[in-house]
Short mmCIF file of C-alpha atoms and ligand atoms in Angstrom, two decimals:
data_model
loop_
_atom_site.label_atom_id
_atom_site.label_comp_id
_atom_site.label_asym_id
_atom_site.label_seq_id
_atom_site.Cartn_x
_atom_site.Cartn_y
_atom_site.Cartn_z
CA MET K 9 26.22 35.00 -11.24
CA MET K 10 27.25 32.06 -9.16
CA LEU K 11 26.87 28.62 -10.57
CA GLN K 12 24.70 26.46 -8.36
CA VAL K 13 26.17 22.99 -8.14
CA LYS K 14 24.39 20.16 -6.45
CA LYS K 15 27.10 18.86 -4.19
CA TYR K 16 25.67 15.58 -3.04
CA ILE K 17 23.56 12.94 -4.67
CA PRO K 18 21.06 11.16 -2.41
CA ILE K 19 21.47 7.38 -2.39
CA ILE K 20 18.29 5.81 -1.09
CA GLY K 21 17.18 2.21 -0.65
CA LEU K 22 14.03 0.83 0.95
CA GLU K 23 13.08 -2.07 3.16
CA ILE K 24 9.37 -2.70 3.29
CA HIS K 25 7.55 -5.13 5.53
CA VAL K 26 4.10 -6.26 4.48
CA GLU K 27 1.82 -8.25 6.75
CA LEU K 28 -0.10 -10.93 4.86
CA LYS K 29 -3.79 -11.36 5.54
CA THR K 30 -3.78 -15.15 5.69
CA LYS K 31 -6.32 -16.78 8.01
CA SER K 32 -3.70 -18.37 10.23
CA LYS K 33 -0.26 -17.37 11.41
CA MET K 34 3.05 -18.28 9.76
CA PHE K 35 4.08 -21.29 11.84
CA CYS K 36 0.97 -22.25 13.85
CA ALA K 37 -2.78 -22.51 13.41
CA CYS K 38 -3.63 -19.39 15.47
CA ASP K 39 -5.90 -16.76 13.93
CA ALA K 40 -3.61 -14.19 12.29
CA HIS K 41 -6.08 -11.34 12.71
CA HIS K 42 -4.83 -9.04 15.48
CA PHE K 43 -6.16 -5.53 14.92
CA ARG K 44 -8.34 -4.51 17.90
CA VAL K 45 -8.39 -7.99 19.38
CA GLU K 46 -8.37 -8.75 23.13
CA PRO K 47 -4.64 -9.09 24.02
CA ASN K 48 -3.06 -12.55 24.06
CA THR K 49 -6.16 -14.38 22.87
CA HIS K 50 -4.71 -15.53 19.54
CA THR K 51 -1.77 -17.43 20.92
CA CYS K 52 -0.45 -20.95 21.37
CA PRO K 53 2.83 -22.59 22.51
CA VAL K 54 4.40 -22.01 19.04
CA CYS K 55 3.79 -18.27 18.76
CA LEU K 56 4.47 -17.75 22.47
CA GLY K 57 7.81 -19.47 21.97
CA LEU K 58 7.29 -22.12 24.65
CA PRO K 59 9.84 -24.94 24.89
CA GLY K 60 9.26 -27.95 22.67
CA ALA K 61 6.75 -26.28 20.36
CA LEU K 62 7.44 -26.98 16.69
CA PRO K 63 6.79 -24.56 13.81
CA VAL K 64 4.99 -25.71 10.64
CA PRO K 65 5.17 -23.26 7.70
CA ASN K 66 1.98 -21.81 6.27
CA ALA K 67 1.91 -22.90 2.60
CA LYS K 68 -0.50 -20.12 1.62
CA ALA K 69 1.82 -17.45 3.02
CA VAL K 70 4.75 -18.89 1.07
CA GLU K 71 2.63 -18.84 -2.12
CA TRP K 72 1.59 -15.24 -1.53
CA CYS K 73 5.18 -14.21 -0.91
CA GLN K 74 6.12 -15.80 -4.22
CA LEU K 75 3.19 -14.05 -5.90
CA ILE K 76 4.54 -10.70 -4.67
CA GLY K 77 7.94 -11.70 -6.05
CA ILE K 78 6.48 -12.46 -9.48
CA ALA K 79 4.58 -9.17 -9.51
CA LEU K 80 7.89 -7.38 -8.81
CA ASN K 81 9.55 -9.23 -11.71
CA CYS K 82 11.73 -11.36 -9.44
CA SER K 83 13.18 -14.79 -10.08
CA LEU K 84 11.79 -17.50 -7.82
CA ALA K 85 14.18 -19.75 -5.92
CA LYS K 86 13.96 -23.49 -6.56
CA HIS K 87 15.67 -24.15 -3.24
CA SER K 88 14.96 -22.05 -0.21
CA LYS K 89 15.05 -22.32 3.56
CA PHE K 90 14.28 -20.54 6.80
CA ASP K 91 16.93 -19.20 9.17
CA ARG K 92 17.00 -17.96 12.71
CA LYS K 93 17.79 -14.30 13.24
CA ASN K 94 18.90 -14.00 16.85
CA TYR K 95 18.32 -10.95 18.99
CA PHE K 96 16.65 -10.09 22.25
CA TYR K 97 13.59 -7.95 22.69
CA PRO K 98 10.60 -8.45 25.04
CA ASP K 99 8.17 -8.81 22.11
CA LEU K 100 10.26 -11.67 20.70
CA SER K 101 9.80 -14.44 23.22
CA LYS K 102 11.86 -17.10 21.42
CA GLY K 103 14.93 -14.88 21.36
CA TYR K 104 15.03 -15.25 17.57
CA GLN K 105 12.86 -14.44 14.60
CA ILE K 106 12.33 -17.07 11.93
CA SER K 107 13.37 -15.31 8.74
CA GLN K 108 15.37 -16.03 5.60
CA TYR K 109 19.06 -15.26 5.24
CA ASP K 110 20.94 -16.43 2.15
CA GLN K 111 18.19 -18.20 0.21
CA PRO K 112 15.20 -15.85 -0.06
CA LEU K 113 12.09 -17.10 -1.86
CA CYS K 114 12.42 -14.38 -4.53
CA PHE K 115 15.35 -12.32 -5.81
CA LYS K 116 16.54 -9.90 -8.52
CA GLY K 117 13.39 -8.10 -9.59
CA GLU K 118 12.70 -4.59 -10.76
CA ILE K 119 10.07 -1.91 -11.06
CA ILE K 120 10.23 0.82 -13.70
CA LEU K 121 8.90 4.21 -12.60
CA THR K 122 6.94 6.49 -14.93
CA ASN K 123 10.02 8.65 -15.53
CA GLY K 124 11.92 5.56 -16.68
CA THR K 125 14.00 5.09 -13.52
CA LYS K 126 14.64 1.44 -12.82
CA ILE K 127 14.40 0.37 -9.20
CA GLY K 128 16.04 -2.98 -8.58
CA ILE K 129 14.43 -5.38 -6.13
CA THR K 130 17.19 -7.16 -4.26
CA ARG K 131 15.02 -9.77 -2.60
CA VAL K 132 11.59 -10.68 -1.31
CA HIS K 133 11.59 -13.05 1.62
CA MET K 134 9.27 -14.61 4.17
CA GLU K 135 9.44 -14.13 7.92
CA GLU K 136 7.25 -13.76 10.99
CA ASP K 137 6.07 -10.67 12.83
CA THR K 138 6.88 -10.03 16.49
CA GLY K 139 4.52 -9.36 19.36
CA LYS K 140 3.76 -5.82 20.43
CA ASN K 141 4.89 -3.90 23.49
CA VAL K 142 2.06 -1.87 24.97
CA HIS K 143 3.00 1.04 27.23
CA LYS K 144 0.44 1.82 29.92
CA THR K 145 -0.05 3.41 33.31
CA ILE K 146 -1.64 1.05 35.82
CA ASP K 147 -2.29 2.20 39.44
CA GLY K 148 -0.10 5.21 38.76
CA LYS K 149 2.83 3.09 37.63
CA LYS K 150 4.24 3.18 34.13
CA VAL K 151 4.35 -0.38 32.83
CA THR K 152 5.03 -2.17 29.57
CA LEU K 153 2.84 -5.13 28.69
CA VAL K 154 3.38 -7.55 25.84
CA ASP K 155 0.61 -8.64 23.49
CA PHE K 156 1.51 -11.74 21.47
CA ASN K 157 -1.47 -11.70 19.11
CA ARG K 158 0.78 -10.34 16.37
CA SER K 159 3.61 -12.74 17.17
CA GLY K 160 4.06 -15.14 14.25
CA VAL K 161 1.85 -13.29 11.76
CA PRO K 162 3.24 -13.82 8.23
CA LEU K 163 5.47 -10.96 7.18
CA VAL K 164 6.99 -10.41 3.75
CA GLU K 165 10.14 -8.31 3.54
CA ILE K 166 10.88 -6.50 0.30
CA VAL K 167 14.35 -5.01 -0.11
CA THR K 168 15.24 -2.64 -2.95
CA GLU K 169 18.64 -1.72 -4.36
CA PRO K 170 19.86 1.76 -3.38
CA ASP K 171 18.55 3.05 -6.71
CA PHE K 172 16.50 6.04 -5.59
CA ARG K 173 18.00 9.50 -6.20
CA LYS K 174 14.87 11.54 -5.55
CA VAL K 175 12.27 11.66 -2.80
CA GLU K 176 9.47 11.82 -5.39
CA ASP K 177 10.60 8.48 -6.80
CA VAL K 178 10.33 6.89 -3.36
CA ASP K 179 6.79 8.17 -3.10
CA GLU K 180 5.78 6.85 -6.51
CA PHE K 181 7.41 3.50 -5.84
CA LEU K 182 5.63 3.04 -2.52
CA LYS K 183 2.27 3.97 -3.95
CA SER K 184 2.63 1.62 -6.87
CA LEU K 185 3.90 -1.17 -4.60
CA GLN K 186 0.92 -0.69 -2.31
CA LYS K 187 -1.41 -0.84 -5.28
CA ILE K 188 0.20 -4.02 -6.63
CA ILE K 189 -0.11 -5.73 -3.25
CA ARG K 190 -3.74 -4.72 -2.93
CA PHE K 191 -4.52 -5.99 -6.43
CA LEU K 192 -2.87 -9.29 -5.49
CA GLY K 193 -5.29 -9.40 -2.56
CA VAL K 194 -2.61 -10.62 -0.15
CA SER K 195 -2.53 -7.68 2.29
CA ASP K 196 -4.28 -4.40 3.10
CA ALA K 197 -0.83 -2.79 2.91
CA ASP K 198 -2.04 0.00 5.16
CA MET K 199 0.75 2.17 6.57
CA GLU K 200 -1.40 3.72 9.28
CA LYS K 201 -2.48 0.32 10.57
CA GLY K 202 1.02 -1.08 10.33
CA SER K 203 0.31 -3.74 7.72
CA MET K 204 2.87 -1.96 5.51
CA ARG K 205 5.98 -0.67 7.30
CA LEU K 206 8.86 1.23 5.86
CA GLU K 207 12.54 1.60 6.63
CA VAL K 208 14.61 3.97 4.52
CA ASN K 209 18.38 3.65 4.07
CA MET K 210 19.94 6.94 3.15
CA SER K 211 23.29 8.46 2.46
CA LEU K 212 24.77 11.23 0.34
CA SER K 213 27.45 10.80 -2.26
CA ASN K 214 29.63 13.24 -4.16
CA ASP K 215 30.70 10.59 -6.63
CA PRO K 216 27.87 9.03 -8.67
CA GLN K 217 30.06 5.98 -9.40
CA LYS K 218 30.67 5.14 -5.76
CA LEU K 219 28.47 4.34 -2.78
CA PRO K 220 29.29 6.37 0.34
CA ASN K 221 31.09 4.69 3.23
CA TYR K 222 28.16 5.05 5.60
CA LYS K 223 24.41 4.73 5.64
CA VAL K 224 21.67 5.79 8.00
CA GLU K 225 18.51 3.80 8.46
CA VAL K 226 15.35 5.73 9.29
CA LYS K 227 12.43 3.91 10.89
CA ASN K 228 9.07 4.85 12.26
CA ILE K 229 7.58 6.47 9.17
CA ASN K 230 3.99 5.46 9.77
CA SER K 231 2.14 7.26 7.03
CA PHE K 232 2.55 8.30 3.40
CA ARG K 233 2.28 11.90 4.53
CA PHE K 234 5.56 11.64 6.40
CA VAL K 235 7.69 9.79 3.84
CA GLN K 236 8.74 12.94 2.05
CA LYS K 237 9.18 14.96 5.25
CA ALA K 238 11.32 12.34 6.99
CA ILE K 239 13.61 11.83 4.01
CA THR K 240 13.96 15.56 3.36
CA TYR K 241 14.84 16.22 6.98
CA GLU K 242 17.40 13.42 7.14
CA LEU K 243 19.12 14.43 3.89
CA LYS K 244 19.40 17.99 5.14
CA ARG K 245 20.90 16.76 8.42
CA GLN K 246 23.48 14.69 6.56
CA THR K 247 24.31 17.58 4.22
CA GLU K 248 25.16 19.78 7.19
CA ILE K 249 27.46 17.13 8.68
CA LEU K 250 29.24 16.58 5.36
CA ASP K 251 29.58 20.35 4.86
CA ASP K 252 31.41 20.40 8.19
CA GLY K 253 33.89 17.92 6.76
CA LYS K 254 32.61 15.05 8.91
CA THR K 255 30.93 11.74 8.07
CA PRO K 256 27.48 10.94 9.48
CA VAL K 257 27.43 8.11 11.99
CA GLN K 258 26.21 4.76 10.68
CA GLU K 259 23.11 4.28 12.78
CA THR K 260 19.40 3.65 13.03
CA ARG K 261 17.27 6.75 13.57
CA GLY K 262 13.57 7.12 14.29
CA TYR K 263 11.39 9.74 12.67
CA GLN K 264 9.33 11.82 15.10
CA GLU K 265 6.44 13.38 13.28
CA ASP K 266 5.48 15.80 16.06
CA VAL K 267 8.80 17.63 15.79
CA ASP K 268 9.57 16.62 12.18
CA LYS K 269 13.02 15.28 13.06
CA THR K 270 14.94 12.01 13.08
CA ILE K 271 16.37 10.95 16.42
CA SER K 272 19.27 8.58 16.96
CA GLN K 273 18.12 5.17 18.27
CA ARG K 274 21.11 2.86 18.09
CA SER K 275 24.20 2.06 16.08
CA LYS K 276 23.31 0.13 12.95
CA GLU K 277 23.71 -3.60 13.25
CA ASP K 278 25.37 -5.85 10.72
CA ALA K 279 24.09 -9.19 9.44
CA GLN K 280 26.81 -10.87 11.51
CA ASP K 281 25.41 -9.38 14.69
CA TYR K 282 22.35 -11.60 14.32
CA ARG K 283 24.26 -14.91 14.22
CA TYR K 284 21.99 -16.27 11.50
CA PHE K 285 21.87 -20.03 11.17
CA PRO K 286 19.49 -22.45 9.40
CA GLU K 287 16.26 -23.08 11.27
CA PRO K 288 16.70 -26.69 12.47
CA ASP K 289 12.98 -27.34 13.01
CA ILE K 290 11.90 -26.66 9.42
CA PRO K 291 13.21 -28.72 6.49
CA PRO K 292 14.52 -26.77 3.45
CA MET K 293 11.95 -26.05 0.74
CA GLU K 294 12.15 -27.38 -2.81
CA PHE K 295 9.91 -26.02 -5.55
CA ASP K 296 9.57 -27.87 -8.85
CA GLU K 297 8.62 -26.38 -12.23
CA ILE K 298 4.99 -27.48 -11.96
CA TYR K 299 4.59 -25.80 -8.58
CA LEU K 300 6.23 -22.56 -9.74
CA GLN K 301 4.23 -22.48 -12.98
CA ASN K 302 1.07 -22.93 -10.95
CA ILE K 303 1.94 -19.87 -8.83
CA LYS K 304 2.68 -17.82 -11.95
CA ASN K 305 -0.72 -18.80 -13.35
CA GLN K 306 -2.37 -17.36 -10.25
CA LEU K 307 -1.09 -13.84 -10.96
CA PRO K 308 -4.07 -11.53 -11.48
CA GLU K 309 -4.00 -8.57 -13.84
CA LEU K 310 -1.86 -5.88 -12.20
CA PRO K 311 -2.89 -2.21 -11.94
CA GLN K 312 -0.45 -0.98 -14.60
CA THR K 313 -1.61 -3.62 -17.10
CA LYS K 314 -5.22 -2.74 -16.37
CA LEU K 315 -4.51 0.95 -16.78
CA ASN K 316 -2.93 0.41 -20.21
CA LYS K 317 -5.76 -1.88 -21.20
CA PHE K 318 -8.45 0.63 -20.19
CA GLN K 319 -6.74 3.37 -22.18
CA LYS K 320 -6.31 1.20 -25.24
CA GLU K 321 -9.62 -0.66 -25.28
CA TYR K 322 -11.94 2.16 -24.28
CA GLY K 323 -9.95 5.21 -25.30
CA PHE K 324 -9.94 6.64 -21.76
CA ASP K 325 -7.52 9.41 -20.95
CA GLN K 326 -4.85 8.95 -18.27
CA GLN K 327 -7.01 10.51 -15.56
CA VAL K 328 -10.03 8.29 -16.07
CA ALA K 329 -7.90 5.15 -16.43
CA GLN K 330 -6.01 6.13 -13.28
CA PHE K 331 -9.25 6.57 -11.36
CA LEU K 332 -10.58 3.19 -12.48
CA THR K 333 -7.40 1.40 -11.36
CA GLU K 334 -7.03 3.18 -8.03
CA THR K 335 -8.28 0.16 -6.05
CA PRO K 336 -9.07 -3.43 -7.03
CA GLU K 337 -12.66 -2.82 -5.88
CA ILE K 338 -13.37 0.04 -8.27
CA SER K 339 -11.74 -1.64 -11.25
CA GLU K 340 -13.63 -4.85 -10.58
CA TYR K 341 -16.86 -2.87 -10.30
CA PHE K 342 -16.19 -1.13 -13.59
CA GLU K 343 -15.26 -4.30 -15.44
CA THR K 344 -18.29 -6.19 -14.12
CA ALA K 345 -20.60 -3.36 -15.15
CA VAL K 346 -19.06 -3.16 -18.62
CA LYS K 347 -19.46 -6.92 -19.05
CA LEU K 348 -23.08 -6.84 -17.90
CA GLY K 349 -23.74 -3.83 -20.09
CA THR K 350 -22.51 -5.27 -23.40
CA LYS K 351 -25.85 -6.93 -24.18
CA SER K 352 -27.81 -3.70 -23.88
CA LYS K 353 -24.98 -1.85 -25.64
CA ILE K 354 -24.11 0.42 -22.76
CA ASP K 355 -21.09 2.53 -23.55
CA PRO K 356 -18.21 1.84 -21.14
CA LYS K 357 -17.57 5.57 -21.22
CA THR K 358 -20.99 6.21 -19.68
CA ILE K 359 -20.17 3.85 -16.83
CA ALA K 360 -16.69 5.33 -16.37
CA ASN K 361 -18.05 8.88 -16.27
CA LEU K 362 -20.74 8.00 -13.76
CA LEU K 363 -18.09 6.54 -11.49
CA LYS K 364 -15.49 9.22 -12.04
CA ASN K 365 -17.85 12.16 -11.55
CA LYS K 366 -19.38 10.49 -8.49
CA ARG K 367 -22.82 10.68 -10.06
CA ILE K 368 -23.54 7.36 -8.42
CA ASP K 369 -22.36 5.92 -5.13
CA TRP K 370 -20.93 2.63 -6.36
CA GLN K 371 -20.72 1.24 -2.86
CA LYS K 372 -24.50 1.46 -2.57
CA ILE K 373 -25.65 0.32 -5.98
CA ASN K 374 -24.32 -2.92 -7.41
CA PRO K 375 -23.21 -3.30 -11.04
CA GLN K 376 -26.36 -5.28 -11.93
CA GLN K 377 -28.62 -2.49 -10.68
CA LEU K 378 -26.56 0.18 -12.35
CA VAL K 379 -26.65 -1.58 -15.69
CA SER K 380 -30.37 -2.25 -15.49
CA ASN K 381 -31.03 1.40 -14.61
CA LEU K 382 -28.88 2.51 -17.50
CA SER K 383 -30.52 0.21 -20.01
CA GLN K 384 -33.96 1.29 -18.80
CA SER K 385 -33.09 4.92 -19.22
CA GLN K 386 -31.62 4.09 -22.61
CA ASN K 387 -34.94 2.57 -23.64
CA GLN K 388 -36.99 5.38 -22.23
CA LYS K 389 -34.48 7.98 -23.26
CA GLY K 390 -34.09 8.83 -19.62
CA LEU K 391 -36.50 10.17 -17.04
CA SER K 392 -39.26 12.47 -18.19
CA ASP K 393 -38.92 16.19 -17.43
CA ALA K 394 -41.78 15.94 -14.96
CA GLU K 395 -39.98 13.17 -13.08
CA ILE K 396 -36.78 15.18 -13.01
CA VAL K 397 -38.62 18.27 -11.75
CA LYS K 398 -39.99 16.21 -8.87
CA ILE K 399 -36.50 15.11 -7.91
CA ILE K 400 -35.17 18.67 -8.22
CA GLN K 401 -37.86 19.97 -5.91
CA LYS K 402 -36.99 17.32 -3.36
CA VAL K 403 -33.29 18.28 -3.56
CA PHE K 404 -34.21 21.96 -3.14
CA ALA K 405 -36.24 21.13 -0.05
CA ASP K 406 -33.35 19.15 1.41
CA ASN K 407 -30.85 21.92 0.66
CA THR K 408 -32.63 25.17 1.44
CA ASP K 409 -29.35 26.74 2.59
CA VAL K 410 -27.75 26.08 -0.78
CA VAL K 411 -30.75 27.51 -2.60
CA THR K 412 -30.59 30.66 -0.45
CA LYS K 413 -26.90 31.03 -1.21
CA TYR K 414 -27.59 30.76 -4.92
CA LYS K 415 -30.30 33.36 -4.74
CA SER K 416 -28.00 35.73 -2.84
CA GLY K 417 -25.63 35.67 -5.80
CA LYS K 418 -23.29 32.74 -5.08
CA THR K 419 -24.26 31.00 -8.30
CA ALA K 420 -21.32 28.60 -8.15
CA VAL K 421 -23.19 26.51 -5.58
CA ILE K 422 -25.41 25.25 -8.37
CA GLY K 423 -22.85 22.45 -8.81
CA VAL K 424 -23.88 21.03 -5.45
CA LEU K 425 -27.51 20.88 -6.52
CA ILE K 426 -26.72 19.34 -9.90
CA GLY K 427 -24.54 16.72 -8.21
CA GLN K 428 -27.32 15.84 -5.75
CA VAL K 429 -29.92 15.54 -8.47
CA MET K 430 -27.68 13.36 -10.63
CA ARG K 431 -27.06 11.09 -7.66
CA GLU K 432 -30.79 10.86 -6.91
CA THR K 433 -31.54 9.96 -10.52
CA ARG K 434 -28.79 7.33 -10.43
CA GLY K 435 -27.53 8.38 -13.80
CA MET K 436 -30.91 8.02 -15.50
CA ALA K 437 -31.28 11.70 -16.32
CA ASN K 438 -29.59 13.68 -19.03
CA ALA K 439 -27.12 16.11 -17.43
CA LYS K 440 -27.95 18.97 -19.80
CA THR K 441 -31.66 18.65 -19.10
CA VAL K 442 -31.03 18.61 -15.36
CA ASN K 443 -28.88 21.68 -15.65
CA SER K 444 -31.37 23.80 -17.54
CA LEU K 445 -34.32 22.63 -15.43
CA ILE K 446 -32.52 23.60 -12.23
CA ILE K 447 -31.71 27.07 -13.55
CA GLU K 448 -35.31 27.49 -14.64
CA LEU K 449 -36.69 26.41 -11.28
CA LEU K 450 -34.29 28.65 -9.35
CA LYS K 451 -35.65 31.75 -11.08
ZN1 LIG M 9 0.06 -19.69 17.70
MN1 LIG M 10 12.58 -8.12 8.46
#
C-alpha cells in the first residue's frame, strides 16, 4: 500500500471590505445609500473629486470601524491618520483613494474558530469606496458609464493573518464575521449586494515553518456559495504548477463562477506601487481614554456570547441556541418575548420551540401579541377541541390536494396539515391534541 502524503499545506489569508450603513458618506454630507438609486444623484464636489473640495471625516463611521475592531479583539490606536493611496481607474475620480497606511484605527486582533484554530486579525482600517463602472450598449455602441453614488461611501477593510489552512475554516470565519457585523448593526454585510466583499490570498507551502515565496490574490467571489469553489479551484491550479517544478506567478486573479475558474487579471501590486503619503487635507486623529472607553461601552452582546448565554440560562441545545442567534432580529424577538413572558410565567422553551419549529410567523406577530396569546392559552389550557376542529376543517378546505394525497396513502403529508393548523392557532393549541384530531377527521 502506498502512503498518501499531503505534499502542500494551503496558506490562506483574507481581506474583507465591509460597507458601513451610515446615513452620510465618509468625507461629505451626501446620502450614502446607493443601491438602486438613480445614477449620480448622491454626489457633490467632494465625492466627485472636484478641485478645491475638502474632505471632512464622518465621526460615526470612525466609531463603527473601531466597534468592529473591538468585536474582533483588536487593540485600538490612540493616534491614527488617513493616507492617500494613489492609482488610476475611471471610477476613482480623484486619482487616489483616502485610506489608512501605517496607522490603522485597529490592529492585532483574533478570532477563535470552533475547532480551536486561532485566526489573527492584522488590522482593521477605514477608507472610502469608489464609484462604479456600468457597462452598457447605447445606440448599438458598447459604452462604459461611471456612477459616483457609491464614491466616498464608508468602507472598512479587515485584514487577517495568513492563518487559514483549510477551506472550511475560511467559510466558518466569514460566516461568523458576517454575523458579528450584523449584530453590531453597522452594515448589512451582504455578499450578493456587495456590502461585504472578499479577496483571498493563497499559496501552497511544503514547509509548515516557512511562508512560500509567492502569493496569488483571488477577487470577484461574490457569494458564500462560491468561496469554497474558488479556493478549491485555485489550490488545485497551484498544485499542478508546483508539481511541474515551477512557481506560480504572483498575481491577482478573478474568479469566474460560470466556468468555475480563476483567470489572471494583473500582476500583484506592492504597497510601494501606490505611493502612499499622509492625507494633507485631514488632520491626524487622537483618541483619549475617555473616548475609547465610551466606544467599548457601546459594544452590544455578540452572537457567540448570546449563544453561550442561551444554552446556559435556558438549557437549550446547540441547535436551538444556534437558531436563536442566527440574526440579531430573531434573537431580539426571542429575548423581548421572554422578558414580556416572565410575569405570566411563560417558559422560554415554549417560545423557543414555537420559533424554531416555525409554528408561528414571527415577522407577522409581534412579541407582545405572542406572549398575550400564550398566557391566554395557558389560562384556558389552550383552545377547546371544538375550536381546533373548526380550524382543522378550514385547513382541510384550503389544502384539498394534500388531503387527497393523504387518503391515497401518502400519509407523510400529514406534517403539512399539522404545521398549517399550528400556525393558524398561533401556538395556542396543544400539538398532541391537534395531531390526534387531524387523524380522526381524516378517517
Ligand atoms: Zn458627496
Ligand atoms: Mn481596501
